[in-house]
PDB file of C-alpha atoms and ligand atoms in Angstrom:
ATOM      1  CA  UNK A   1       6.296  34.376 -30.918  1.00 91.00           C
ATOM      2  CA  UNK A   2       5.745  32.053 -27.856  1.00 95.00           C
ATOM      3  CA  UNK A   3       8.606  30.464 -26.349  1.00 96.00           C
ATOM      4  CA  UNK A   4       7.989  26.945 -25.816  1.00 97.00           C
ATOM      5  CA  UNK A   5       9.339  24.906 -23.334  1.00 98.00           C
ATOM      6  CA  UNK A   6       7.632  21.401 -22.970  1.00 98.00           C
ATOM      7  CA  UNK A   7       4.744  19.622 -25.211  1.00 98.00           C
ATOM      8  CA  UNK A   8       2.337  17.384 -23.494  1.00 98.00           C
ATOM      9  CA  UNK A   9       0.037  15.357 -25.424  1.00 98.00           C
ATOM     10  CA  UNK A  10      -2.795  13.379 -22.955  1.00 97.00           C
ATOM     11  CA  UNK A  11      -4.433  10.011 -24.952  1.00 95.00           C
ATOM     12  CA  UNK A  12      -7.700   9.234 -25.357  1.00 93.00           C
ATOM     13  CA  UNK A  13      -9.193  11.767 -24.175  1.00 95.00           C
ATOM     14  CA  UNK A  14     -13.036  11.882 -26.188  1.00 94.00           C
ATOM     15  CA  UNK A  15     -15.097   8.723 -25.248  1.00 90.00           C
ATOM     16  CA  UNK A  16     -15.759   8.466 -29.396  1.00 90.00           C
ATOM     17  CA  UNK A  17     -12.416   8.600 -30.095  1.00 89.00           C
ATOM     18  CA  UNK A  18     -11.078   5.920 -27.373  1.00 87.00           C
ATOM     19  CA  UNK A  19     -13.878   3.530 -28.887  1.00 90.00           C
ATOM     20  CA  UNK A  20     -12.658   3.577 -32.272  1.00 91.00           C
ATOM     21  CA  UNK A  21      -9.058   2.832 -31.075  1.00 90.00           C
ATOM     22  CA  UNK A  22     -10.672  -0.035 -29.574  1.00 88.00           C
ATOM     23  CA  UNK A  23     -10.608   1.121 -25.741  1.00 87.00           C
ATOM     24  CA  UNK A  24     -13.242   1.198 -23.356  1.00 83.00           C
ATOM     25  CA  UNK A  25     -13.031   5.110 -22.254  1.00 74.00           C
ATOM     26  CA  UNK A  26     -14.838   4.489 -18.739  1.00 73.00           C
ATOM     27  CA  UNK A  27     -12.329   2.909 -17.210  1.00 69.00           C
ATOM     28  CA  UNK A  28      -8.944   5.083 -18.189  1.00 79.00           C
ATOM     29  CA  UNK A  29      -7.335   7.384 -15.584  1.00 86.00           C
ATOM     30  CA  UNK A  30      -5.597  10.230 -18.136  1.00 92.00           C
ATOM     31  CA  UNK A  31      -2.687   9.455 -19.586  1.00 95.00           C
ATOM     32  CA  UNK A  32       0.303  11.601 -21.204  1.00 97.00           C
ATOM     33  CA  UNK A  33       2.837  11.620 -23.846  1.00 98.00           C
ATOM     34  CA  UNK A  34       5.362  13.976 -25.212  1.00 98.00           C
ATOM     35  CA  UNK A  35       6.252  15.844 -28.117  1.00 98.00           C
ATOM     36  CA  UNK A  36       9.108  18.086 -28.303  1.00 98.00           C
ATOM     37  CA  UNK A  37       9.300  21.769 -28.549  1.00 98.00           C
ATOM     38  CA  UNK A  38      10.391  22.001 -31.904  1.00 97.00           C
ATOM     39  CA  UNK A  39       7.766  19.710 -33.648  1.00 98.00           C
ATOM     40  CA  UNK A  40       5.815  22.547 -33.295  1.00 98.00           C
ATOM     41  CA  UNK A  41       5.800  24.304 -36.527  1.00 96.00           C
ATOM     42  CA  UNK A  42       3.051  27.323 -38.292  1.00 96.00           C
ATOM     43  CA  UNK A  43       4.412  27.595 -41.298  1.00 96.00           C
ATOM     44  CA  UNK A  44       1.029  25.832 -43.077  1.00 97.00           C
ATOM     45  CA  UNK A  45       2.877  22.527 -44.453  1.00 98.00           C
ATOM     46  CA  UNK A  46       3.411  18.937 -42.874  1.00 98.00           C
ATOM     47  CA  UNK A  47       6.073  17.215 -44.713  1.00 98.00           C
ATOM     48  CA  UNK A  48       4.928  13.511 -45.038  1.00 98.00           C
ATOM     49  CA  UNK A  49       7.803  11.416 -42.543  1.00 98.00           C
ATOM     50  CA  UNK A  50       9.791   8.892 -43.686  1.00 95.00           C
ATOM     51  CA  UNK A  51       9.515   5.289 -42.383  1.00 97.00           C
ATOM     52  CA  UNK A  52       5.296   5.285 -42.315  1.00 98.00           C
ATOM     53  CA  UNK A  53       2.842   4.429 -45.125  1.00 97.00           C
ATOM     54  CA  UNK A  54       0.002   5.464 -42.304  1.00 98.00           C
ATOM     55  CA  UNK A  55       0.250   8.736 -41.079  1.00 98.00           C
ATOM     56  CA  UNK A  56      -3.075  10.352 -39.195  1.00 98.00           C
ATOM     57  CA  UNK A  57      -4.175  13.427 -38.714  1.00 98.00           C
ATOM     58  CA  UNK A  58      -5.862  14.278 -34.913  1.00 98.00           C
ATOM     59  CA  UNK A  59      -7.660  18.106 -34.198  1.00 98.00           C
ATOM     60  CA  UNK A  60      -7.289  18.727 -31.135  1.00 98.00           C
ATOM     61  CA  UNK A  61      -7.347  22.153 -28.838  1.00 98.00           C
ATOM     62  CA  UNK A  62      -3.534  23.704 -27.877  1.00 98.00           C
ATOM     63  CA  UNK A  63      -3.417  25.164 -24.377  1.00 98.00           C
ATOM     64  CA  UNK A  64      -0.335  27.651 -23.620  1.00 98.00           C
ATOM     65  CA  UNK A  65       1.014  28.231 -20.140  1.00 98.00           C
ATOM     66  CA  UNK A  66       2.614  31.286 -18.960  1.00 98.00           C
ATOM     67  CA  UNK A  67       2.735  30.220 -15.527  1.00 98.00           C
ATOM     68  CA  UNK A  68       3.176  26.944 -14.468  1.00 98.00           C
ATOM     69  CA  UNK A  69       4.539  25.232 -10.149  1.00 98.00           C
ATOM     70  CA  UNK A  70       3.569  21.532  -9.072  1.00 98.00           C
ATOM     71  CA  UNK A  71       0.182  20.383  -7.522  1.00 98.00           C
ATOM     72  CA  UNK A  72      -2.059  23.206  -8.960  1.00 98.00           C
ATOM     73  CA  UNK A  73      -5.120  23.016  -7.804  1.00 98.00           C
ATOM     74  CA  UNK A  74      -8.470  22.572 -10.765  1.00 96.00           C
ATOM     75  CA  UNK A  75      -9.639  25.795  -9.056  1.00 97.00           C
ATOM     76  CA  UNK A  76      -6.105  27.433 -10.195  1.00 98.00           C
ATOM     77  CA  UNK A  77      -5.593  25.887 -13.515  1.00 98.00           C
ATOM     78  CA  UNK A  78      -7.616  28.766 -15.669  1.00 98.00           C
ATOM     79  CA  UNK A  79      -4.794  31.251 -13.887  1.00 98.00           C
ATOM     80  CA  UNK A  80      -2.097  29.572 -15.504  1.00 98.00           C
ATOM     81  CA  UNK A  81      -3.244  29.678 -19.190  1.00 98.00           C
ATOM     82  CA  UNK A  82      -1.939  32.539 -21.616  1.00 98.00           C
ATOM     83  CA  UNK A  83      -3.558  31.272 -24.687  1.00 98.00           C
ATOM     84  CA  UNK A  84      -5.077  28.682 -27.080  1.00 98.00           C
ATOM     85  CA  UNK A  85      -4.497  27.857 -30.624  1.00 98.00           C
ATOM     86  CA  UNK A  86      -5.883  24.950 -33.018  1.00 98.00           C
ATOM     87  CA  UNK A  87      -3.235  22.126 -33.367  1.00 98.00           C
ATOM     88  CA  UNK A  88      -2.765  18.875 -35.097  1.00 98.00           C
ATOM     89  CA  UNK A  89      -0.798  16.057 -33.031  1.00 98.00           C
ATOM     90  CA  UNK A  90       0.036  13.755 -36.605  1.00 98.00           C
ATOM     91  CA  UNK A  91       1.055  10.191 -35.660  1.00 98.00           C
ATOM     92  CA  UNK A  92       2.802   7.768 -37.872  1.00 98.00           C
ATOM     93  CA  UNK A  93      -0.433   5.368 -36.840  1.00 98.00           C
ATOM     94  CA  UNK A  94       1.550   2.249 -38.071  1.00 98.00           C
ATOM     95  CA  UNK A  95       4.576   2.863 -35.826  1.00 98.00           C
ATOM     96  CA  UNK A  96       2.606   3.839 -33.095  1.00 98.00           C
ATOM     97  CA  UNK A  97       0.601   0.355 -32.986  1.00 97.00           C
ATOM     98  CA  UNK A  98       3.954  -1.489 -33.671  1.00 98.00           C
ATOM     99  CA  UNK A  99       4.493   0.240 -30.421  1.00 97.00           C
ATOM    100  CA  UNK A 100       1.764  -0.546 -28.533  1.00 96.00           C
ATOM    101  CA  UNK A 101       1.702  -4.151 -29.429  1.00 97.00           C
ATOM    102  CA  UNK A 102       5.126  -4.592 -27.920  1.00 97.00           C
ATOM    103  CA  UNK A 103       4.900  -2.523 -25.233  1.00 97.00           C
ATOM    104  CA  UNK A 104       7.155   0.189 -26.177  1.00 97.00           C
ATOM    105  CA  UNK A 105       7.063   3.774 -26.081  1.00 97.00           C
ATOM    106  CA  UNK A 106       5.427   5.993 -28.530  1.00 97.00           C
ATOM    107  CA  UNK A 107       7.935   8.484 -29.790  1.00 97.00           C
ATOM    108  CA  UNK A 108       8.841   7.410 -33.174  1.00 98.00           C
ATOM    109  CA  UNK A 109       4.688   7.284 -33.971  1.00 98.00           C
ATOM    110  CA  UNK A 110       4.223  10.757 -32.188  1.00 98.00           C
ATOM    111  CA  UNK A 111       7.288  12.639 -31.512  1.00 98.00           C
ATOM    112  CA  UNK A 112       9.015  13.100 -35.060  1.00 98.00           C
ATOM    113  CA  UNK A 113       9.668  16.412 -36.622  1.00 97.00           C
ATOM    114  CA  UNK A 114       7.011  18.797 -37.697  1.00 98.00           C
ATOM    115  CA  UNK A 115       4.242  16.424 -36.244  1.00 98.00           C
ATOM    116  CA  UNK A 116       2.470  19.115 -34.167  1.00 98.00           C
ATOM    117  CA  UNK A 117       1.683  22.025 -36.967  1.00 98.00           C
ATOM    118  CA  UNK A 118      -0.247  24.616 -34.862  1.00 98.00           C
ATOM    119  CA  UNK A 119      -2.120  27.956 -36.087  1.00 97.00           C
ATOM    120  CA  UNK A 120      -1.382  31.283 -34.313  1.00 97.00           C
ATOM    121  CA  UNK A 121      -2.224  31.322 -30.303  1.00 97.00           C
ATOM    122  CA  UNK A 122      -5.031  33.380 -28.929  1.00 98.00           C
ATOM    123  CA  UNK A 123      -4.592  35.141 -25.535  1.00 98.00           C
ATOM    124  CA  UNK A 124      -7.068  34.135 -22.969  1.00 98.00           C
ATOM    125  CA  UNK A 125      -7.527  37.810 -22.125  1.00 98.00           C
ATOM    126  CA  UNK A 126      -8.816  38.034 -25.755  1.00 98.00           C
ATOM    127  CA  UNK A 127     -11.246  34.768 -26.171  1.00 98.00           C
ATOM    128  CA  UNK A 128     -11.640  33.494 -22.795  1.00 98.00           C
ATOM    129  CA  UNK A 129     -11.179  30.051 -22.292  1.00 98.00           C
ATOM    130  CA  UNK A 130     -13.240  27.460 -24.335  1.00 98.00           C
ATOM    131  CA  UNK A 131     -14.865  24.958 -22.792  1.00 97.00           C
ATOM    132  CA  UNK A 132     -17.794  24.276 -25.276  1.00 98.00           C
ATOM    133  CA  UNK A 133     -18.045  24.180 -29.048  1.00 98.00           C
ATOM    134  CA  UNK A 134     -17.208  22.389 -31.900  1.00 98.00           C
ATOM    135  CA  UNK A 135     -13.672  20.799 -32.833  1.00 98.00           C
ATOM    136  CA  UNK A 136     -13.553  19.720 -36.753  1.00 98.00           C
ATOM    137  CA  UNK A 137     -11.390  18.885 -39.281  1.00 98.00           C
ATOM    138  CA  UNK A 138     -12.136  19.022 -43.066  1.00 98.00           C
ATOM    139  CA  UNK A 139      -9.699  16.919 -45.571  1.00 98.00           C
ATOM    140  CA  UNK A 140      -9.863  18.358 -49.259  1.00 98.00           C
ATOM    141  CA  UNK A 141     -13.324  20.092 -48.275  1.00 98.00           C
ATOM    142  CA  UNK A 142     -14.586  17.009 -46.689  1.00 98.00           C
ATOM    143  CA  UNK A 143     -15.730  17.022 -43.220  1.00 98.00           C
ATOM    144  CA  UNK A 144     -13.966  13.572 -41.276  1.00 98.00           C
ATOM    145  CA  UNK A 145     -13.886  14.830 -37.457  1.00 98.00           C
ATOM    146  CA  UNK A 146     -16.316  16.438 -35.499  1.00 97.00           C
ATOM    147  CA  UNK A 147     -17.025  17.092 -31.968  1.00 97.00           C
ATOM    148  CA  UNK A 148     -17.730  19.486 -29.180  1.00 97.00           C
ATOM    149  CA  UNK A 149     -14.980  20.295 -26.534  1.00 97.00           C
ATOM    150  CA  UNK A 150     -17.566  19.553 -23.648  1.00 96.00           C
ATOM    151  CA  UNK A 151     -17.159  15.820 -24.982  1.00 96.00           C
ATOM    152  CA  UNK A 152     -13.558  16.011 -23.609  1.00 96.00           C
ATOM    153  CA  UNK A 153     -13.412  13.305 -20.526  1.00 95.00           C
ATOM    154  CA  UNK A 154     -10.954  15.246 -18.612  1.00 96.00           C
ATOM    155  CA  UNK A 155     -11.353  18.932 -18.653  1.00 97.00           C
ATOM    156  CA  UNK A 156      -8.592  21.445 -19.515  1.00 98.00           C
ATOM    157  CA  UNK A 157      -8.461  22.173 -15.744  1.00 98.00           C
ATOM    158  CA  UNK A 158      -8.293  18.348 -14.863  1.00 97.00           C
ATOM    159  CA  UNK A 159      -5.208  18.002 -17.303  1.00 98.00           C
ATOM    160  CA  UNK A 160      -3.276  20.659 -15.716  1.00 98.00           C
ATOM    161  CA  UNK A 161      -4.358  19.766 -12.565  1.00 97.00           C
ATOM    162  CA  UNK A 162      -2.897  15.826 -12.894  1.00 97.00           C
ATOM    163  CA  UNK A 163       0.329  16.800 -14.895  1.00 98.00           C
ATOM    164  CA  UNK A 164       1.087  19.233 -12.060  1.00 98.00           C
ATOM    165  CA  UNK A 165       1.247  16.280 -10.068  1.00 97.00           C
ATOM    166  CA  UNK A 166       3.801  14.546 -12.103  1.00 97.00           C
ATOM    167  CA  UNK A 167       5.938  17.062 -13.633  1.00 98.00           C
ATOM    168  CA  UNK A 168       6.657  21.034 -12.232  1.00 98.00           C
ATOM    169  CA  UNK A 169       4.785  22.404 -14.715  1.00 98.00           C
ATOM    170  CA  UNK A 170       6.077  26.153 -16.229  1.00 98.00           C
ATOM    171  CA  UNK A 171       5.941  28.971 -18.601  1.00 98.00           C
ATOM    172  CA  UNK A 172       6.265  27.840 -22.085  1.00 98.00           C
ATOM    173  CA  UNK A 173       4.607  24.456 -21.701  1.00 98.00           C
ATOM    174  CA  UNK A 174       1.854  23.453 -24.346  1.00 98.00           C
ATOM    175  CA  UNK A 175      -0.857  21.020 -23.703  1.00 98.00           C
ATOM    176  CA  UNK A 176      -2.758  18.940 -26.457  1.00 98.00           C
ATOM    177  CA  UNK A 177      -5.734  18.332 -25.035  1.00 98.00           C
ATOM    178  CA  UNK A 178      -7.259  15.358 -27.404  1.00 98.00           C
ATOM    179  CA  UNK A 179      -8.714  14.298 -30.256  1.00 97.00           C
ATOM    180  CA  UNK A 180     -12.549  13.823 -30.992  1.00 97.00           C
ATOM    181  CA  UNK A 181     -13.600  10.556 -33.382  1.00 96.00           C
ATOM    182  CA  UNK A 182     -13.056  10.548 -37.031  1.00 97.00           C
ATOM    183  CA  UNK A 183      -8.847  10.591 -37.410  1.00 97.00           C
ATOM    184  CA  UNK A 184      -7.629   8.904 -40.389  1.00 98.00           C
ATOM    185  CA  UNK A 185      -4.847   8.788 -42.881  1.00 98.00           C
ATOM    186  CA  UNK A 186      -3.661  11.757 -45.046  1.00 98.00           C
ATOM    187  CA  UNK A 187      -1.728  11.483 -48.168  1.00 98.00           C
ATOM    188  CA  UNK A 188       1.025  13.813 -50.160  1.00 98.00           C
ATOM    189  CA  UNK A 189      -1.193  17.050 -51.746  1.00 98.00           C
ATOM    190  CA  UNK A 190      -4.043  16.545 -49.202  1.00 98.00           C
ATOM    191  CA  UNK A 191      -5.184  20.154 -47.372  1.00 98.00           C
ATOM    192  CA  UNK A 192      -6.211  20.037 -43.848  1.00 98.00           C
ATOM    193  CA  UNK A 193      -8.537  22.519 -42.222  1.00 98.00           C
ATOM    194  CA  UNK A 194      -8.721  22.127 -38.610  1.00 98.00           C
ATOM    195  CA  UNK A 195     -11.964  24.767 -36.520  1.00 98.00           C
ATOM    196  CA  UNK A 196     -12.456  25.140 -33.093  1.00 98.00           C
ATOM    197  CA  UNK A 197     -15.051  27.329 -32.136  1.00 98.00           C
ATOM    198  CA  UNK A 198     -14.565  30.237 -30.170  1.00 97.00           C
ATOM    199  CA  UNK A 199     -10.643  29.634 -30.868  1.00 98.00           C
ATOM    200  CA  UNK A 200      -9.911  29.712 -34.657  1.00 97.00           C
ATOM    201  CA  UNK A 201      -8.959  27.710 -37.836  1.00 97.00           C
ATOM    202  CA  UNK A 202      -5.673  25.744 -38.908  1.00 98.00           C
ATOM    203  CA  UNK A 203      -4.828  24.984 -42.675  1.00 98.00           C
ATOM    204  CA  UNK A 204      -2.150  22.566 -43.643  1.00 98.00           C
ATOM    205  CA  UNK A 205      -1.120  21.380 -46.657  1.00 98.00           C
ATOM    206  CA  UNK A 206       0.882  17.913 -46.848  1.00 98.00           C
ATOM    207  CA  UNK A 207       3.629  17.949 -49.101  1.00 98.00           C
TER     208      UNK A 207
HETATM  209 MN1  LIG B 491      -3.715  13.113 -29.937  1.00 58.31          MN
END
């Protein structure tokens, strides 16, 4: 099991993706939210929340630190890394744009319980550290997101680079590194297969 400390999410974060949320990706220095530590879950089922009638599934790439310090350098990040895994960050999309529309935080849209279901986490040592290939997610055999981890705008090392700036980053902390275009709504019974190449699969069933 990895012990998990902190879970930062960064926004935006494939140029097709910020377009369809109707943002102009160009412009955008990152951005970050957070989950917390025990909306992680691998136990194959997302319980559909309470208090949303539009919750979304994102892909996106998991990055697990074993060691972590403030201001690391891009040309340091890779050292830091134990492991990857295939994640979903699900967002209760409705709550979320209430959100954003009033200029609130995000938590109740991202940071409710079981709203980061994540497959098992493979060592860098293993798999090496993925900077190419494809990200996808299937819903009931149908294929709704697809894209290439190259598309990301800022890189793996770029993300761990900037949030060493803000926080003291550590052991235990998880990265979600974005979502490519495609999200959209999932309902009770639907089964989610999430693929990152060169990482590994994800299947979750919504209950
Ligand atoms: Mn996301």
């Amino acid at each position: 099991m990895f012990p998990l400390r902190r879970v930062y999410c960064i926004g935006r974060n494939y140029a097709a993706h910020a377009r369809e949320m109707g943002h102009d990706p160009e412009r955008e220095p990152p951005f970050f939210f957070q989950k917390n530590p025990d909306d992680i879950c691998a136990d194959g089922v997302f319980p559909f929340p309470e208090l949303s009638n539009d919750v979304h599934f994102e892909i996106e790439m998991a990055v697990f630190l074993s060691a972590g310090g403030m201001n690391i350098s891009e040309a340091d990040a890779e050292s830091c890394i134990f492991g990857y895994a295939v994640a979903l960050d699900m967002t209760r999309r409705d709550l979320q744009g209430q959100a954003k529309k009033l200029g609130r935080p995000w938590e109740v849209g991202k940071s409710f319980a079981q709203s980061a279901p994540a497959g098992p986490v493979y060592p860098a040592k293993n798999i090496g550290h993925p900077r190419s290939g494809e990200i996808s997610l299937d819903q009931n055999g149908v294929r709704r997101q697809t894209g290439d981890l190259s598309q990301m705008i800022w890189s793996v090392n770029e993300q761990i680079c900037t949030l060493s700036r803000y926080f003291t980053l550590a052991p235990g902390d998880v990265i979600l590194t974005g979502t490519p275009a495609g999200v959209g709504a999932v309902s009770r019974g639907d089964l989610l297969c999430g693929r990152i190449a060169g990482v590994g699969e994800i299947e979750v069933k919504v209950v």
